[in-house]
Coordinates of N, CA and C in Angstrom, one line a residue:
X1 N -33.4 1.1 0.3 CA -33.4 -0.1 1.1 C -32.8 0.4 2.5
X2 N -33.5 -0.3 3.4 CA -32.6 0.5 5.1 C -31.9 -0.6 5.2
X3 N -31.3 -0.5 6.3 CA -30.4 -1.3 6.8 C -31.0 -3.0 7.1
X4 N -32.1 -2.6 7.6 CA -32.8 -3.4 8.7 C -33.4 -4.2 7.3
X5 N -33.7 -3.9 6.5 CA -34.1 -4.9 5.1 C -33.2 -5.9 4.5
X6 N -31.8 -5.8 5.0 CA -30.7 -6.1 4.3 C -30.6 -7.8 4.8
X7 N -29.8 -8.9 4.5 CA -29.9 -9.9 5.4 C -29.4 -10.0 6.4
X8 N -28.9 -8.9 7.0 CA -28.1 -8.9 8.2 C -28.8 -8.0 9.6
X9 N -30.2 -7.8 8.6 CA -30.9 -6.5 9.5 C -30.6 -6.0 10.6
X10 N -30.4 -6.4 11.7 CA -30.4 -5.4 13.3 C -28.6 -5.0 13.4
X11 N -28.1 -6.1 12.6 CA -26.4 -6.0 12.9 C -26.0 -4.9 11.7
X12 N -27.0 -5.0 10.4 CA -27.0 -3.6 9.9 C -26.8 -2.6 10.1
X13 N -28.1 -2.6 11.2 CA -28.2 -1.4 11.7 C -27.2 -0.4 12.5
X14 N -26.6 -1.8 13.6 CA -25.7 -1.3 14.6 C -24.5 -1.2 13.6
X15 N -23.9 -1.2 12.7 CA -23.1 -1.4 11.9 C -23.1 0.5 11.1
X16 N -24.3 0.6 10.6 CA -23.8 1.7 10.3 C -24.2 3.2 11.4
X17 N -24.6 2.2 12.4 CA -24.9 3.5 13.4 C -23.0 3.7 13.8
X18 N -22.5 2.6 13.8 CA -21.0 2.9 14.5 C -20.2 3.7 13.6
X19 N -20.5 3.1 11.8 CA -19.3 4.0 11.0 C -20.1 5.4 10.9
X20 N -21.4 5.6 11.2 CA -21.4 7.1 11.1 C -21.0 7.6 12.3
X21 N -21.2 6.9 13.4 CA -20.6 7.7 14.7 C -19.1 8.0 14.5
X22 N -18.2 7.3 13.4 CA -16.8 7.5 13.4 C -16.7 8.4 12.5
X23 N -17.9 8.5 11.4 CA -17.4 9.8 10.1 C -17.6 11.0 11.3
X24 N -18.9 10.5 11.8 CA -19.2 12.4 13.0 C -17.4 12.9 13.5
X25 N -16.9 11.9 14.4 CA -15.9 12.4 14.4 C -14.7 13.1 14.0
X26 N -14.6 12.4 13.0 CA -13.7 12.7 11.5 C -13.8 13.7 11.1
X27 N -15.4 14.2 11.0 CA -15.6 15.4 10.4 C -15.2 16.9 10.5
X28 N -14.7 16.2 12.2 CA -14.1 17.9 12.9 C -12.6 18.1 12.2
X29 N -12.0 17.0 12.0 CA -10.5 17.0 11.4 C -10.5 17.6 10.1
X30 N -9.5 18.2 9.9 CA -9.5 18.9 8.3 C -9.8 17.9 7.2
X31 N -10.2 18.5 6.2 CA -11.0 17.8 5.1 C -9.8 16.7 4.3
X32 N -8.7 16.9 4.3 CA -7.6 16.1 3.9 C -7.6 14.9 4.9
X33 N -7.9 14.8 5.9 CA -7.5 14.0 6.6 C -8.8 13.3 7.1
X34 N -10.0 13.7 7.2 CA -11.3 12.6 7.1 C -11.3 11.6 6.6
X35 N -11.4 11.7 5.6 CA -11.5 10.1 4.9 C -10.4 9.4 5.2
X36 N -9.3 9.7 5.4 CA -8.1 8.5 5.6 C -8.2 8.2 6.8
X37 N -8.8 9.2 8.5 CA -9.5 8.9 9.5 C -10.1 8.2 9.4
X38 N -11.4 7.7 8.8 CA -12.3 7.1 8.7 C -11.7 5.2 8.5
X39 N -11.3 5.6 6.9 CA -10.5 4.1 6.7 C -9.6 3.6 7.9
X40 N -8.7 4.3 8.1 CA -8.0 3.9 9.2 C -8.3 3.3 10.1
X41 N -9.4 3.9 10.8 CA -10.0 3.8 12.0 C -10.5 2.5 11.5
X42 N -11.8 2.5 10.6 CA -12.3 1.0 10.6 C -11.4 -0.1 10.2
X43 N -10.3 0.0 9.4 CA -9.3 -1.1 8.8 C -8.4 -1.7 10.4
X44 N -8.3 -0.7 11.7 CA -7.8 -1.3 12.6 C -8.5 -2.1 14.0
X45 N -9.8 -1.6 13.8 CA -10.6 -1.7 15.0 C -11.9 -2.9 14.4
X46 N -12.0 -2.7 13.4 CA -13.2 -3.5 12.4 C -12.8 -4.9 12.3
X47 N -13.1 -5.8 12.7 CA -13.0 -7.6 12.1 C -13.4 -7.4 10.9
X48 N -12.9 -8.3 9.8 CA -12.8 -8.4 8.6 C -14.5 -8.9 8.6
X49 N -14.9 -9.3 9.4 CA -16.9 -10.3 9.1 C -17.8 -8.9 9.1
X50 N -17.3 -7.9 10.1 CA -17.3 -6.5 10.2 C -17.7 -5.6 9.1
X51 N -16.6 -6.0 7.7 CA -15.8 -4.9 7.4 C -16.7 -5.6 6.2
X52 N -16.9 -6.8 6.3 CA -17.7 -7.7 5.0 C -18.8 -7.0 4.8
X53 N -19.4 -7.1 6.0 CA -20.9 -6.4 6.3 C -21.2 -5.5 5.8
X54 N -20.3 -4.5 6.1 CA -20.3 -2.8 5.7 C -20.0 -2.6 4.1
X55 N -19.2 -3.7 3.3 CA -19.1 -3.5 1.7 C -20.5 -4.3 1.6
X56 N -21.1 -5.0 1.8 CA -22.5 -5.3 1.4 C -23.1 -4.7 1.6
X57 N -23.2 -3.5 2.6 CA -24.2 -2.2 2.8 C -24.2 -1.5 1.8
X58 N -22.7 -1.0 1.7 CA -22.2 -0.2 0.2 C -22.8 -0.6 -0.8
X59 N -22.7 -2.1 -1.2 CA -22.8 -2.5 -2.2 C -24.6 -2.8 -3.1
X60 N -25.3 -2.4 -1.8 CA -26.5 -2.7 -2.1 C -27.1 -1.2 -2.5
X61 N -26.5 -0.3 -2.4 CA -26.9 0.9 -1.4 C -27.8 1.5 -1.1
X62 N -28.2 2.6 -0.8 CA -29.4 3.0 0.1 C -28.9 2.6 1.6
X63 N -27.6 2.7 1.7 CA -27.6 2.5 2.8 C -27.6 2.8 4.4
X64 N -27.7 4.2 4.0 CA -27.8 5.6 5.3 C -26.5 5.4 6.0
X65 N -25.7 4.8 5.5 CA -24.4 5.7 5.8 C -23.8 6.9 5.3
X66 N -22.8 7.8 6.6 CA -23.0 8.9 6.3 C -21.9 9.2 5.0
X67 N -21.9 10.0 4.1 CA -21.1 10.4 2.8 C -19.2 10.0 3.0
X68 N -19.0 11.0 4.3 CA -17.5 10.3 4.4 C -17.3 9.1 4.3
X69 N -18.0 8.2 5.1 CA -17.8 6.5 5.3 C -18.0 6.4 3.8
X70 N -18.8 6.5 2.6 CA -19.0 6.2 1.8 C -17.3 6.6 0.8
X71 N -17.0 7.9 0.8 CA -16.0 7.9 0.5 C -14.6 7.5 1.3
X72 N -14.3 7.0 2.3 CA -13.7 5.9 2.7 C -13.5 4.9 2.1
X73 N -14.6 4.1 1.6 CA -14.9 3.1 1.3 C -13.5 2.5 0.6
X74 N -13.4 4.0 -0.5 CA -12.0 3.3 -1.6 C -10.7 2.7 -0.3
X75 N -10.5 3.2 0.5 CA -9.0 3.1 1.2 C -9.6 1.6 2.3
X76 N -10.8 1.6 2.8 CA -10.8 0.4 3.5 C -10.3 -1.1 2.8
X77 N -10.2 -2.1 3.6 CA -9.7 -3.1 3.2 C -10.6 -4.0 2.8
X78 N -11.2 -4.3 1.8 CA -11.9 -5.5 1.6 C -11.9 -7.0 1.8
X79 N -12.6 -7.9 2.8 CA -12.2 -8.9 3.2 C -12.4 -10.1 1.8
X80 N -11.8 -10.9 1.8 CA -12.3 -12.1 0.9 C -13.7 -12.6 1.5
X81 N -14.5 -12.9 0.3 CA -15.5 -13.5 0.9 C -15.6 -14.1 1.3
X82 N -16.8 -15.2 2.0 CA -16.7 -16.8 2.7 C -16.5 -17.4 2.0
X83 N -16.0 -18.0 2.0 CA -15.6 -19.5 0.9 C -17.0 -20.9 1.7
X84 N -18.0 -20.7 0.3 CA -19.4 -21.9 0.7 C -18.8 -23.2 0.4
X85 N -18.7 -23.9 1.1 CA -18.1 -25.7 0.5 C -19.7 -26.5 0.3

């Protein structure tokens, strides 16, 4: 599934174009310290509606995010979901 299939399609897209532009980064830092880069970075800079988006990418997967972001995944923060009334 791409991004653009997902229900969020175009915001998908820009969504995992940004966390792989942050794993690219990451990746220069020693291997110990990428993935907690990664989490970090998205847990301070990411809005939780953000951060929602990105575990529904995960969670569908197929979702051409790059491998670090995926293993991030564990240390990011998961937001509560919406609450539907």
């Amino acid at each position: 599934m791409s991004p653009d299939d997902t229900p969020h399609g175009k915001t998908a897209t820009k969504l995992v174009y940004m966390a792989n532009q942050i794993a690219t980064f990451f990746k220069t830092q020693p291997a110990n310290e990428a993935v907690p880069g990664v989490a970090t970075h998205i847990n301070k800079f990411w809005e939780p509606r953000m951060r929602r988006q990105l575990f529904e990418l995960i969670d569908h997967g197929d979702s051409g995010l790059n491998p670090l972001v995926l293993e991030a995944a564990s240390l990011i923060h998961r937001p509560e979901p919406v609450k539907q009334d």
